[in-house]
């Protein structure tokens, strides 16, 4: 139990670091939106920052940086299906339904 | 009846059942929100024009700060239990509950302002997807609050009877809560900034 507590104490420090980083990234993303960048650049930048924030939450707060294989397996499958879902709209753009011949 | 593997890890997965269960549930949640994000892309790409700056960035940013802070208090509520400090755990859990209530109050003001201007879901495609996505997210916040209220109230008794099982339950609640935070981390730039 003692070593467990020491481990948790160490984790608390990383929680605080991530908290500060998340705040900094939030300020950055709002600041970047004020520069009126070109839409593709703005979208890429905002999504990259969001992805970095999301991965910090997942790896540190949700302990995904040191999880069991069963969870990684379930998540890998989820990511594959999520990507398929995300790109389903692309299929609708490739067909010619409703367009005059 | 005794439910097996609520504390000890199952030999084949190396996890207690609750943890595997919540991750499978979160996987289904990824698909639920994923379908909405996919719909958003389809609507946005198909629209001849997409409105910008329709929402208050200030309110959205405040809510982002609130949710990030609530994620930290939530993980601290679990860490306090791991360090055998039940009093601190209750304080952190109460703080998480309060922060989530602030989030919803903020959202209420935001919704009322738009509705008073006639900007309901019927107003435009943008507001339709905005209300759908943030409404579903808001319901998740509400669901999390119900669970937290249970562990602040009647569910807290388990700490005395079986502290390890109680700690596991708080960990599972935390995993759900961080996921709700994670969804907002993407909703904020997508709806408010872009």
PDB file of C-alpha atoms in Angstrom:
ATOM      1  CA  UNK A   1       0.000   0.000   0.000  1.00  0.00           C
ATOM      2  CA  UNK A   2       2.906   2.338   0.831  1.00  0.00           C
ATOM      3  CA  UNK A   3       4.496   2.036  -2.609  1.00  0.00           C
ATOM      4  CA  UNK A   4       1.000   2.473  -4.085  1.00  0.00           C
ATOM      5  CA  UNK A   5       0.603   5.766  -2.224  1.00  0.00           C
ATOM      6  CA  UNK A   6       4.026   6.979  -3.357  1.00  0.00           C
ATOM      7  CA  UNK A   7       2.993   6.149  -6.935  1.00  0.00           C
ATOM      8  CA  UNK A   8      -0.237   8.146  -6.586  1.00  0.00           C
ATOM      9  CA  UNK A   9       1.654  11.101  -5.086  1.00  0.00           C
ATOM     10  CA  UNK A  10       3.914  11.089  -8.141  1.00  0.00           C
ATOM     11  CA  UNK A  11       0.840  10.960 -10.398  1.00  0.00           C
ATOM     12  CA  UNK A  12      -0.677  13.997  -8.639  1.00  0.00           C
ATOM     13  CA  UNK A  13       2.281  16.065  -9.831  1.00  0.00           C
ATOM     14  CA  UNK A  14       1.657  15.002 -13.428  1.00  0.00           C
ATOM     15  CA  UNK A  15      -2.079  15.819 -13.045  1.00  0.00           C
ATOM     16  CA  UNK A  16      -1.154  19.365 -12.077  1.00  0.00           C
ATOM     17  CA  UNK A  17       1.301  19.697 -14.977  1.00  0.00           C
ATOM     18  CA  UNK A  18      -1.369  18.519 -17.418  1.00  0.00           C
ATOM     19  CA  UNK A  19      -3.887  20.936 -15.873  1.00  0.00           C
ATOM     20  CA  UNK A  20      -1.537  23.889 -16.537  1.00  0.00           C
ATOM     21  CA  UNK A  21      -0.811  22.637 -20.083  1.00  0.00           C
ATOM     22  CA  UNK A  22      -4.538  22.283 -20.835  1.00  0.00           C
ATOM     23  CA  UNK A  23      -5.149  25.861 -19.682  1.00  0.00           C
ATOM     24  CA  UNK A  24      -2.253  27.146 -21.811  1.00  0.00           C
ATOM     25  CA  UNK A  25      -3.548  25.280 -24.880  1.00  0.00           C
ATOM     26  CA  UNK A  26      -7.065  26.662 -24.295  1.00  0.00           C
ATOM     27  CA  UNK A  27      -5.673  30.222 -24.263  1.00  0.00           C
ATOM     28  CA  UNK A  28      -3.619  29.410 -27.385  1.00  0.00           C
ATOM     29  CA  UNK A  29      -6.592  28.057 -29.328  1.00  0.00           C
ATOM     30  CA  UNK A  30      -8.725  31.125 -28.489  1.00  0.00           C
ATOM     31  CA  UNK A  31      -5.813  33.474 -29.336  1.00  0.00           C
ATOM     32  CA  UNK A  32      -5.196  31.710 -32.654  1.00  0.00           C
ATOM     33  CA  UNK A  33      -8.858  32.154 -33.632  1.00  0.00           C
ATOM     34  CA  UNK A  34      -8.457  35.960 -33.259  1.00  0.00           C
ATOM     35  CA  UNK A  35      -5.814  36.126 -35.999  1.00  0.00           C
ATOM     36  CA  UNK A  36      -8.388  35.462 -38.754  1.00  0.00           C
ATOM     37  CA  UNK A  37      -6.201  32.871 -40.453  1.00  0.00           C
ATOM     38  CA  UNK A  38      -7.261  31.239 -43.731  1.00  0.00           C
ATOM     39  CA  UNK A  39     -10.001  28.656 -43.023  1.00  0.00           C
ATOM     40  CA  UNK A  40      -7.919  25.514 -43.830  1.00  0.00           C
ATOM     41  CA  UNK A  41      -5.041  26.773 -41.640  1.00  0.00           C
ATOM     42  CA  UNK A  42      -7.413  27.742 -38.808  1.00  0.00           C
ATOM     43  CA  UNK A  43      -9.163  24.337 -38.924  1.00  0.00           C
ATOM     44  CA  UNK A  44      -5.858  22.430 -38.943  1.00  0.00           C
ATOM     45  CA  UNK A  45      -4.417  24.481 -36.084  1.00  0.00           C
ATOM     46  CA  UNK A  46      -7.553  24.233 -33.916  1.00  0.00           C
ATOM     47  CA  UNK A  47      -7.847  20.483 -34.472  1.00  0.00           C
ATOM     48  CA  UNK A  48      -4.138  19.864 -33.791  1.00  0.00           C
ATOM     49  CA  UNK A  49      -4.416  21.771 -30.476  1.00  0.00           C
ATOM     50  CA  UNK A  50      -7.652  19.908 -29.604  1.00  0.00           C
ATOM     51  CA  UNK A  51      -6.004  16.563 -30.432  1.00  0.00           C
ATOM     52  CA  UNK A  52      -3.033  17.429 -28.184  1.00  0.00           C
ATOM     53  CA  UNK A  53      -5.370  18.407 -25.342  1.00  0.00           C
ATOM     54  CA  UNK A  54      -7.449  15.276 -25.866  1.00  0.00           C
ATOM     55  CA  UNK A  55      -4.432  12.988 -25.834  1.00  0.00           C
ATOM     56  CA  UNK A  56      -3.209  14.561 -22.577  1.00  0.00           C
ATOM     57  CA  UNK A  57      -6.603  13.950 -20.926  1.00  0.00           C
ATOM     58  CA  UNK A  58      -6.722  10.371 -22.239  1.00  0.00           C
ATOM     59  CA  UNK A  59      -3.149   9.388 -21.401  1.00  0.00           C
ATOM     60  CA  UNK A  60      -2.796  11.057 -17.982  1.00  0.00           C
ATOM     61  CA  UNK A  61      -6.269  11.564 -16.455  1.00  0.00           C
ATOM     62  CA  UNK A  62      -7.686   8.355 -17.934  1.00  0.00           C
ATOM     63  CA  UNK A  63      -4.395   6.489 -17.331  1.00  0.00           C
ATOM     64  CA  UNK A  64      -4.200   5.244 -20.911  1.00  0.00           C
ATOM     65  CA  UNK A  65      -0.423   5.624 -20.896  1.00  0.00           C
ATOM     66  CA  UNK A  66      -0.190   2.476 -18.759  1.00  0.00           C
ATOM     67  CA  UNK A  67      -3.289   0.358 -19.313  1.00  0.00           C
ATOM     68  CA  UNK A  68      -3.982  -3.327 -19.897  1.00  0.00           C
ATOM     69  CA  UNK A  69      -3.996  -4.904 -23.354  1.00  0.00           C
ATOM     70  CA  UNK A  70      -7.745  -5.655 -23.287  1.00  0.00           C
ATOM     71  CA  UNK A  71      -8.485  -1.918 -23.172  1.00  0.00           C
ATOM     72  CA  UNK A  72      -5.990  -1.069 -25.921  1.00  0.00           C
ATOM     73  CA  UNK A  73      -7.571  -3.775 -28.078  1.00  0.00           C
ATOM     74  CA  UNK A  74     -11.099  -2.425 -27.568  1.00  0.00           C
ATOM     75  CA  UNK A  75      -9.915   1.110 -28.289  1.00  0.00           C
ATOM     76  CA  UNK A  76      -8.033   0.120 -31.425  1.00  0.00           C
ATOM     77  CA  UNK A  77     -11.207  -1.426 -32.802  1.00  0.00           C
ATOM     78  CA  UNK A  78     -13.141   1.716 -31.836  1.00  0.00           C
ATOM     79  CA  UNK A  79     -10.655   3.960 -33.636  1.00  0.00           C
ATOM     80  CA  UNK A  80     -10.946   1.881 -36.825  1.00  0.00           C
ATOM     81  CA  UNK A  81     -14.761   2.069 -36.773  1.00  0.00           C
ATOM     82  CA  UNK A  82     -14.670   5.762 -35.815  1.00  0.00           C
ATOM     83  CA  UNK A  83     -12.503   6.551 -38.846  1.00  0.00           C
ATOM     84  CA  UNK A  84     -14.858   4.586 -41.101  1.00  0.00           C
ATOM     85  CA  UNK A  85     -17.775   6.563 -39.644  1.00  0.00           C
ATOM     86  CA  UNK A  86     -15.943   9.853 -40.111  1.00  0.00           C
ATOM     87  CA  UNK A  87     -15.241   9.138 -43.763  1.00  0.00           C
ATOM     88  CA  UNK A  88     -18.707   7.862 -44.694  1.00  0.00           C
ATOM     89  CA  UNK A  89     -19.661  11.403 -45.879  1.00  0.00           C
ATOM     90  CA  UNK A  90     -16.802  11.233 -48.398  1.00  0.00           C
ATOM     91  CA  UNK A  91     -18.600   8.333 -50.129  1.00  0.00           C
ATOM     92  CA  UNK A  92     -21.666  10.529 -50.579  1.00  0.00           C
ATOM     93  CA  UNK A  93     -19.521  13.111 -52.333  1.00  0.00           C
ATOM     94  CA  UNK A  94     -18.069  10.546 -54.727  1.00  0.00           C
ATOM     95  CA  UNK A  95     -21.376   9.244 -56.047  1.00  0.00           C
ATOM     96  CA  UNK A  96     -23.419  10.957 -58.743  1.00  0.00           C
ATOM     97  CA  UNK A  97     -26.884  10.441 -57.298  1.00  0.00           C
ATOM     98  CA  UNK A  98     -29.087  13.434 -58.030  1.00  0.00           C
ATOM     99  CA  UNK A  99     -26.693  15.087 -60.472  1.00  0.00           C
ATOM    100  CA  UNK A 100     -27.943  15.565 -64.046  1.00  0.00           C
ATOM    101  CA  UNK A 101     -26.264  13.413 -66.724  1.00  0.00           C
TER     102      UNK A 101
ATOM    103  CA  UNK B   1     -25.628 -13.255  -5.276  1.00  0.00           C
ATOM    104  CA  UNK B   2     -22.044 -12.042  -5.302  1.00  0.00           C
ATOM    105  CA  UNK B   3     -20.912 -10.228  -8.417  1.00  0.00           C
ATOM    106  CA  UNK B   4     -17.423 -11.484  -9.255  1.00  0.00           C
ATOM    107  CA  UNK B   5     -14.357  -9.383 -10.026  1.00  0.00           C
ATOM    108  CA  UNK B   6     -15.552  -6.061  -8.616  1.00  0.00           C
ATOM    109  CA  UNK B   7     -12.241  -5.628  -6.781  1.00  0.00           C
ATOM    110  CA  UNK B   8      -9.803  -8.322  -7.859  1.00  0.00           C
ATOM    111  CA  UNK B   9      -8.692  -8.489 -11.479  1.00  0.00           C
ATOM    112  CA  UNK B  10     -10.066 -11.145 -13.800  1.00  0.00           C
ATOM    113  CA  UNK B  11      -7.208 -13.487 -14.727  1.00  0.00           C
ATOM    114  CA  UNK B  12      -7.822 -13.270 -18.479  1.00  0.00           C
ATOM    115  CA  UNK B  13      -8.226  -9.479 -18.848  1.00  0.00           C
ATOM    116  CA  UNK B  14      -6.120  -8.361 -15.890  1.00  0.00           C
ATOM    117  CA  UNK B  15      -8.889  -5.863 -15.061  1.00  0.00           C
ATOM    118  CA  UNK B  16     -11.793  -5.689 -12.662  1.00  0.00           C
ATOM    119  CA  UNK B  17     -15.047  -6.057 -14.611  1.00  0.00           C
ATOM    120  CA  UNK B  18     -16.269  -2.526 -13.964  1.00  0.00           C
ATOM    121  CA  UNK B  19     -13.252  -1.028 -15.673  1.00  0.00           C
ATOM    122  CA  UNK B  20     -13.566  -3.141 -18.809  1.00  0.00           C
ATOM    123  CA  UNK B  21     -17.307  -2.414 -18.783  1.00  0.00           C
ATOM    124  CA  UNK B  22     -16.893   1.364 -18.668  1.00  0.00           C
ATOM    125  CA  UNK B  23     -14.304   1.282 -21.476  1.00  0.00           C
ATOM    126  CA  UNK B  24     -16.682  -0.728 -23.687  1.00  0.00           C
ATOM    127  CA  UNK B  25     -19.416   1.785 -22.872  1.00  0.00           C
ATOM    128  CA  UNK B  26     -17.050   4.657 -23.738  1.00  0.00           C
ATOM    129  CA  UNK B  27     -16.273   2.919 -27.029  1.00  0.00           C
ATOM    130  CA  UNK B  28     -20.002   3.020 -27.854  1.00  0.00           C
ATOM    131  CA  UNK B  29     -20.025   6.692 -26.835  1.00  0.00           C
ATOM    132  CA  UNK B  30     -17.194   7.411 -29.274  1.00  0.00           C
ATOM    133  CA  UNK B  31     -19.416   6.009 -32.037  1.00  0.00           C
ATOM    134  CA  UNK B  32     -22.415   8.063 -30.856  1.00  0.00           C
ATOM    135  CA  UNK B  33     -20.541  11.373 -30.838  1.00  0.00           C
ATOM    136  CA  UNK B  34     -18.557  10.226 -33.879  1.00  0.00           C
ATOM    137  CA  UNK B  35     -21.818   9.958 -35.848  1.00  0.00           C
ATOM    138  CA  UNK B  36     -22.646  13.544 -34.902  1.00  0.00           C
ATOM    139  CA  UNK B  37     -19.186  14.861 -35.789  1.00  0.00           C
ATOM    140  CA  UNK B  38     -19.481  13.009 -39.096  1.00  0.00           C
ATOM    141  CA  UNK B  39     -22.897  14.640 -39.691  1.00  0.00           C
ATOM    142  CA  UNK B  40     -21.366  18.025 -38.858  1.00  0.00           C
ATOM    143  CA  UNK B  41     -18.666  17.546 -41.518  1.00  0.00           C
ATOM    144  CA  UNK B  42     -21.273  16.454 -44.076  1.00  0.00           C
ATOM    145  CA  UNK B  43     -23.501  19.461 -43.335  1.00  0.00           C
ATOM    146  CA  UNK B  44     -20.611  21.910 -43.336  1.00  0.00           C
ATOM    147  CA  UNK B  45     -19.022  20.633 -46.541  1.00  0.00           C
ATOM    148  CA  UNK B  46     -22.413  20.585 -48.279  1.00  0.00           C
ATOM    149  CA  UNK B  47     -23.444  24.084 -47.196  1.00  0.00           C
ATOM    150  CA  UNK B  48     -22.900  26.937 -49.664  1.00  0.00           C
ATOM    151  CA  UNK B  49     -22.028  29.183 -46.704  1.00  0.00           C
ATOM    152  CA  UNK B  50     -21.203  28.368 -43.100  1.00  0.00           C
ATOM    153  CA  UNK B  51     -21.847  30.986 -40.386  1.00  0.00           C
ATOM    154  CA  UNK B  52     -18.904  32.170 -38.288  1.00  0.00           C
ATOM    155  CA  UNK B  53     -18.809  33.726 -34.827  1.00  0.00           C
ATOM    156  CA  UNK B  54     -22.484  33.005 -34.087  1.00  0.00           C
ATOM    157  CA  UNK B  55     -21.659  31.866 -30.558  1.00  0.00           C
ATOM    158  CA  UNK B  56     -20.065  33.613 -27.590  1.00  0.00           C
ATOM    159  CA  UNK B  57     -16.397  32.549 -27.530  1.00  0.00           C
ATOM    160  CA  UNK B  58     -16.154  33.998 -24.019  1.00  0.00           C
ATOM    161  CA  UNK B  59     -18.888  31.716 -22.625  1.00  0.00           C
ATOM    162  CA  UNK B  60     -17.498  28.713 -24.518  1.00  0.00           C
ATOM    163  CA  UNK B  61     -13.979  29.367 -23.204  1.00  0.00           C
ATOM    164  CA  UNK B  62     -15.271  29.773 -19.624  1.00  0.00           C
ATOM    165  CA  UNK B  63     -17.064  26.431 -19.956  1.00  0.00           C
ATOM    166  CA  UNK B  64     -13.870  24.829 -21.302  1.00  0.00           C
ATOM    167  CA  UNK B  65     -11.943  26.078 -18.252  1.00  0.00           C
ATOM    168  CA  UNK B  66     -14.740  24.827 -15.961  1.00  0.00           C
ATOM    169  CA  UNK B  67     -14.723  21.329 -17.493  1.00  0.00           C
ATOM    170  CA  UNK B  68     -10.919  21.023 -17.495  1.00  0.00           C
ATOM    171  CA  UNK B  69     -10.883  22.071 -13.814  1.00  0.00           C
ATOM    172  CA  UNK B  70     -13.619  19.535 -13.050  1.00  0.00           C
ATOM    173  CA  UNK B  71     -11.518  16.790 -14.658  1.00  0.00           C
ATOM    174  CA  UNK B  72      -8.653  17.679 -12.314  1.00  0.00           C
ATOM    175  CA  UNK B  73     -10.893  17.698  -9.216  1.00  0.00           C
ATOM    176  CA  UNK B  74     -12.361  14.361 -10.340  1.00  0.00           C
ATOM    177  CA  UNK B  75      -8.976  12.672 -10.706  1.00  0.00           C
ATOM    178  CA  UNK B  76      -7.965  14.171  -7.335  1.00  0.00           C
ATOM    179  CA  UNK B  77     -11.141  12.698  -5.771  1.00  0.00           C
ATOM    180  CA  UNK B  78      -9.888   9.265  -6.870  1.00  0.00           C
ATOM    181  CA  UNK B  79      -6.250   9.937  -5.883  1.00  0.00           C
ATOM    182  CA  UNK B  80      -7.410  11.014  -2.379  1.00  0.00           C
ATOM    183  CA  UNK B  81      -9.106   7.644  -1.916  1.00  0.00           C
ATOM    184  CA  UNK B  82      -5.920   5.879  -3.031  1.00  0.00           C
ATOM    185  CA  UNK B  83      -4.147   7.860  -0.280  1.00  0.00           C
ATOM    186  CA  UNK B  84      -6.828   6.857   2.241  1.00  0.00           C
ATOM    187  CA  UNK B  85      -8.106  10.420   2.706  1.00  0.00           C
ATOM    188  CA  UNK B  86     -11.894  10.166   2.523  1.00  0.00           C
ATOM    189  CA  UNK B  87     -12.504  13.755   3.690  1.00  0.00           C
ATOM    190  CA  UNK B  88     -10.403  15.178   0.872  1.00  0.00           C
ATOM    191  CA  UNK B  89     -12.127  12.834  -1.564  1.00  0.00           C
ATOM    192  CA  UNK B  90     -15.518  14.261  -0.611  1.00  0.00           C
ATOM    193  CA  UNK B  91     -14.268  17.826  -1.004  1.00  0.00           C
ATOM    194  CA  UNK B  92     -12.903  17.120  -4.472  1.00  0.00           C
ATOM    195  CA  UNK B  93     -16.033  15.245  -5.545  1.00  0.00           C
ATOM    196  CA  UNK B  94     -18.215  18.085  -4.266  1.00  0.00           C
ATOM    197  CA  UNK B  95     -16.044  20.554  -6.196  1.00  0.00           C
ATOM    198  CA  UNK B  96     -16.503  18.454  -9.357  1.00  0.00           C
ATOM    199  CA  UNK B  97     -20.261  18.426  -8.804  1.00  0.00           C
ATOM    200  CA  UNK B  98     -20.303  22.210  -8.277  1.00  0.00           C
ATOM    201  CA  UNK B  99     -18.198  22.835 -11.384  1.00  0.00           C
ATOM    202  CA  UNK B 100     -20.504  20.674 -13.495  1.00  0.00           C
ATOM    203  CA  UNK B 101     -23.485  22.650 -12.162  1.00  0.00           C
ATOM    204  CA  UNK B 102     -21.702  25.903 -13.154  1.00  0.00           C
ATOM    205  CA  UNK B 103     -21.204  24.457 -16.628  1.00  0.00           C
ATOM    206  CA  UNK B 104     -24.928  23.780 -16.995  1.00  0.00           C
ATOM    207  CA  UNK B 105     -25.915  27.214 -15.609  1.00  0.00           C
ATOM    208  CA  UNK B 106     -23.573  28.809 -18.146  1.00  0.00           C
ATOM    209  CA  UNK B 107     -25.132  26.700 -20.904  1.00  0.00           C
ATOM    210  CA  UNK B 108     -28.609  27.717 -19.740  1.00  0.00           C
ATOM    211  CA  UNK B 109     -27.727  31.406 -20.148  1.00  0.00           C
ATOM    212  CA  UNK B 110     -26.210  30.706 -23.533  1.00  0.00           C
ATOM    213  CA  UNK B 111     -29.264  28.764 -24.742  1.00  0.00           C
ATOM    214  CA  UNK B 112     -31.708  31.388 -23.401  1.00  0.00           C
ATOM    215  CA  UNK B 113     -29.868  34.190 -25.178  1.00  0.00           C
ATOM    216  CA  UNK B 114     -30.053  32.389 -28.508  1.00  0.00           C
ATOM    217  CA  UNK B 115     -33.661  31.307 -28.056  1.00  0.00           C
ATOM    218  CA  UNK B 116     -34.736  34.861 -27.127  1.00  0.00           C
ATOM    219  CA  UNK B 117     -33.307  36.000 -30.480  1.00  0.00           C
ATOM    220  CA  UNK B 118     -35.246  33.256 -32.264  1.00  0.00           C
ATOM    221  CA  UNK B 119     -32.053  31.264 -32.867  1.00  0.00           C
ATOM    222  CA  UNK B 120     -33.456  27.855 -31.988  1.00  0.00           C
ATOM    223  CA  UNK B 121     -32.589  24.571 -33.729  1.00  0.00           C
ATOM    224  CA  UNK B 122     -35.138  25.489 -36.453  1.00  0.00           C
ATOM    225  CA  UNK B 123     -33.261  28.733 -37.305  1.00  0.00           C
ATOM    226  CA  UNK B 124     -30.494  27.257 -39.450  1.00  0.00           C
ATOM    227  CA  UNK B 125     -28.472  24.111 -40.107  1.00  0.00           C
ATOM    228  CA  UNK B 126     -25.722  25.528 -37.892  1.00  0.00           C
ATOM    229  CA  UNK B 127     -28.036  26.001 -34.905  1.00  0.00           C
ATOM    230  CA  UNK B 128     -29.645  22.604 -35.514  1.00  0.00           C
ATOM    231  CA  UNK B 129     -26.293  20.805 -35.215  1.00  0.00           C
ATOM    232  CA  UNK B 130     -25.167  23.146 -32.401  1.00  0.00           C
ATOM    233  CA  UNK B 131     -28.208  22.347 -30.230  1.00  0.00           C
ATOM    234  CA  UNK B 132     -28.051  18.629 -31.060  1.00  0.00           C
ATOM    235  CA  UNK B 133     -24.374  18.234 -30.179  1.00  0.00           C
ATOM    236  CA  UNK B 134     -24.254  20.495 -27.133  1.00  0.00           C
ATOM    237  CA  UNK B 135     -27.670  19.219 -25.961  1.00  0.00           C
ATOM    238  CA  UNK B 136     -26.484  15.604 -26.025  1.00  0.00           C
ATOM    239  CA  UNK B 137     -23.258  16.640 -24.307  1.00  0.00           C
ATOM    240  CA  UNK B 138     -25.265  18.545 -21.677  1.00  0.00           C
ATOM    241  CA  UNK B 139     -27.323  15.408 -20.984  1.00  0.00           C
ATOM    242  CA  UNK B 140     -24.051  13.546 -20.376  1.00  0.00           C
ATOM    243  CA  UNK B 141     -23.042  16.234 -17.875  1.00  0.00           C
ATOM    244  CA  UNK B 142     -26.402  15.775 -16.150  1.00  0.00           C
ATOM    245  CA  UNK B 143     -25.926  11.997 -16.077  1.00  0.00           C
ATOM    246  CA  UNK B 144     -22.493  12.426 -14.503  1.00  0.00           C
ATOM    247  CA  UNK B 145     -23.970  14.739 -11.872  1.00  0.00           C
ATOM    248  CA  UNK B 146     -26.571  12.108 -10.922  1.00  0.00           C
ATOM    249  CA  UNK B 147     -23.796   9.539 -10.396  1.00  0.00           C
ATOM    250  CA  UNK B 148     -21.691  12.023  -8.375  1.00  0.00           C
ATOM    251  CA  UNK B 149     -24.723  12.926  -6.238  1.00  0.00           C
ATOM    252  CA  UNK B 150     -25.189   9.206  -5.530  1.00  0.00           C
ATOM    253  CA  UNK B 151     -21.575   8.836  -4.356  1.00  0.00           C
ATOM    254  CA  UNK B 152     -21.827  11.995  -2.263  1.00  0.00           C
ATOM    255  CA  UNK B 153     -25.057  10.663  -0.720  1.00  0.00           C
ATOM    256  CA  UNK B 154     -26.249   7.064  -0.286  1.00  0.00           C
ATOM    257  CA  UNK B 155     -23.406   5.479  -2.281  1.00  0.00           C
ATOM    258  CA  UNK B 156     -20.735   6.862   0.079  1.00  0.00           C
ATOM    259  CA  UNK B 157     -21.486   4.178   2.685  1.00  0.00           C
ATOM    260  CA  UNK B 158     -19.598   1.600   0.619  1.00  0.00           C
ATOM    261  CA  UNK B 159     -16.281   3.237   1.644  1.00  0.00           C
ATOM    262  CA  UNK B 160     -16.680   1.791   5.152  1.00  0.00           C
ATOM    263  CA  UNK B 161     -17.805  -1.650   3.984  1.00  0.00           C
ATOM    264  CA  UNK B 162     -15.474  -2.144   1.040  1.00  0.00           C
ATOM    265  CA  UNK B 163     -13.035   0.742   0.407  1.00  0.00           C
ATOM    266  CA  UNK B 164     -11.370  -0.889  -2.597  1.00  0.00           C
ATOM    267  CA  UNK B 165     -14.672  -1.425  -4.396  1.00  0.00           C
ATOM    268  CA  UNK B 166     -15.673   2.173  -3.627  1.00  0.00           C
ATOM    269  CA  UNK B 167     -12.333   3.420  -5.015  1.00  0.00           C
ATOM    270  CA  UNK B 168     -12.925   1.393  -8.183  1.00  0.00           C
ATOM    271  CA  UNK B 169     -16.393   2.901  -8.556  1.00  0.00           C
ATOM    272  CA  UNK B 170     -14.967   6.427  -8.282  1.00  0.00           C
ATOM    273  CA  UNK B 171     -12.290   5.528 -10.837  1.00  0.00           C
ATOM    274  CA  UNK B 172     -15.009   4.376 -13.251  1.00  0.00           C
ATOM    275  CA  UNK B 173     -17.024   7.558 -12.650  1.00  0.00           C
ATOM    276  CA  UNK B 174     -13.842   9.510 -13.338  1.00  0.00           C
ATOM    277  CA  UNK B 175     -13.223   7.707 -16.636  1.00  0.00           C
ATOM    278  CA  UNK B 176     -16.724   8.655 -17.786  1.00  0.00           C
ATOM    279  CA  UNK B 177     -16.230  12.228 -16.614  1.00  0.00           C
ATOM    280  CA  UNK B 178     -12.902  12.664 -18.433  1.00  0.00           C
ATOM    281  CA  UNK B 179     -14.559  11.372 -21.599  1.00  0.00           C
ATOM    282  CA  UNK B 180     -17.271  14.036 -21.279  1.00  0.00           C
ATOM    283  CA  UNK B 181     -14.471  16.617 -20.891  1.00  0.00           C
ATOM    284  CA  UNK B 182     -12.686  15.176 -23.922  1.00  0.00           C
ATOM    285  CA  UNK B 183     -15.795  15.542 -26.107  1.00  0.00           C
ATOM    286  CA  UNK B 184     -16.086  19.207 -25.066  1.00  0.00           C
ATOM    287  CA  UNK B 185     -12.402  19.778 -25.925  1.00  0.00           C
ATOM    288  CA  UNK B 186     -13.372  19.012 -29.553  1.00  0.00           C
ATOM    289  CA  UNK B 187     -16.830  20.629 -29.480  1.00  0.00           C
ATOM    290  CA  UNK B 188     -15.435  23.994 -28.386  1.00  0.00           C
ATOM    291  CA  UNK B 189     -13.174  24.739 -31.381  1.00  0.00           C
ATOM    292  CA  UNK B 190     -15.488  23.044 -33.884  1.00  0.00           C
ATOM    293  CA  UNK B 191     -18.603  25.022 -32.919  1.00  0.00           C
ATOM    294  CA  UNK B 192     -17.281  28.232 -31.353  1.00  0.00           C
ATOM    295  CA  UNK B 193     -14.033  29.038 -33.132  1.00  0.00           C
ATOM    296  CA  UNK B 194     -14.151  27.661 -36.670  1.00  0.00           C
TER     297      UNK B 194
END
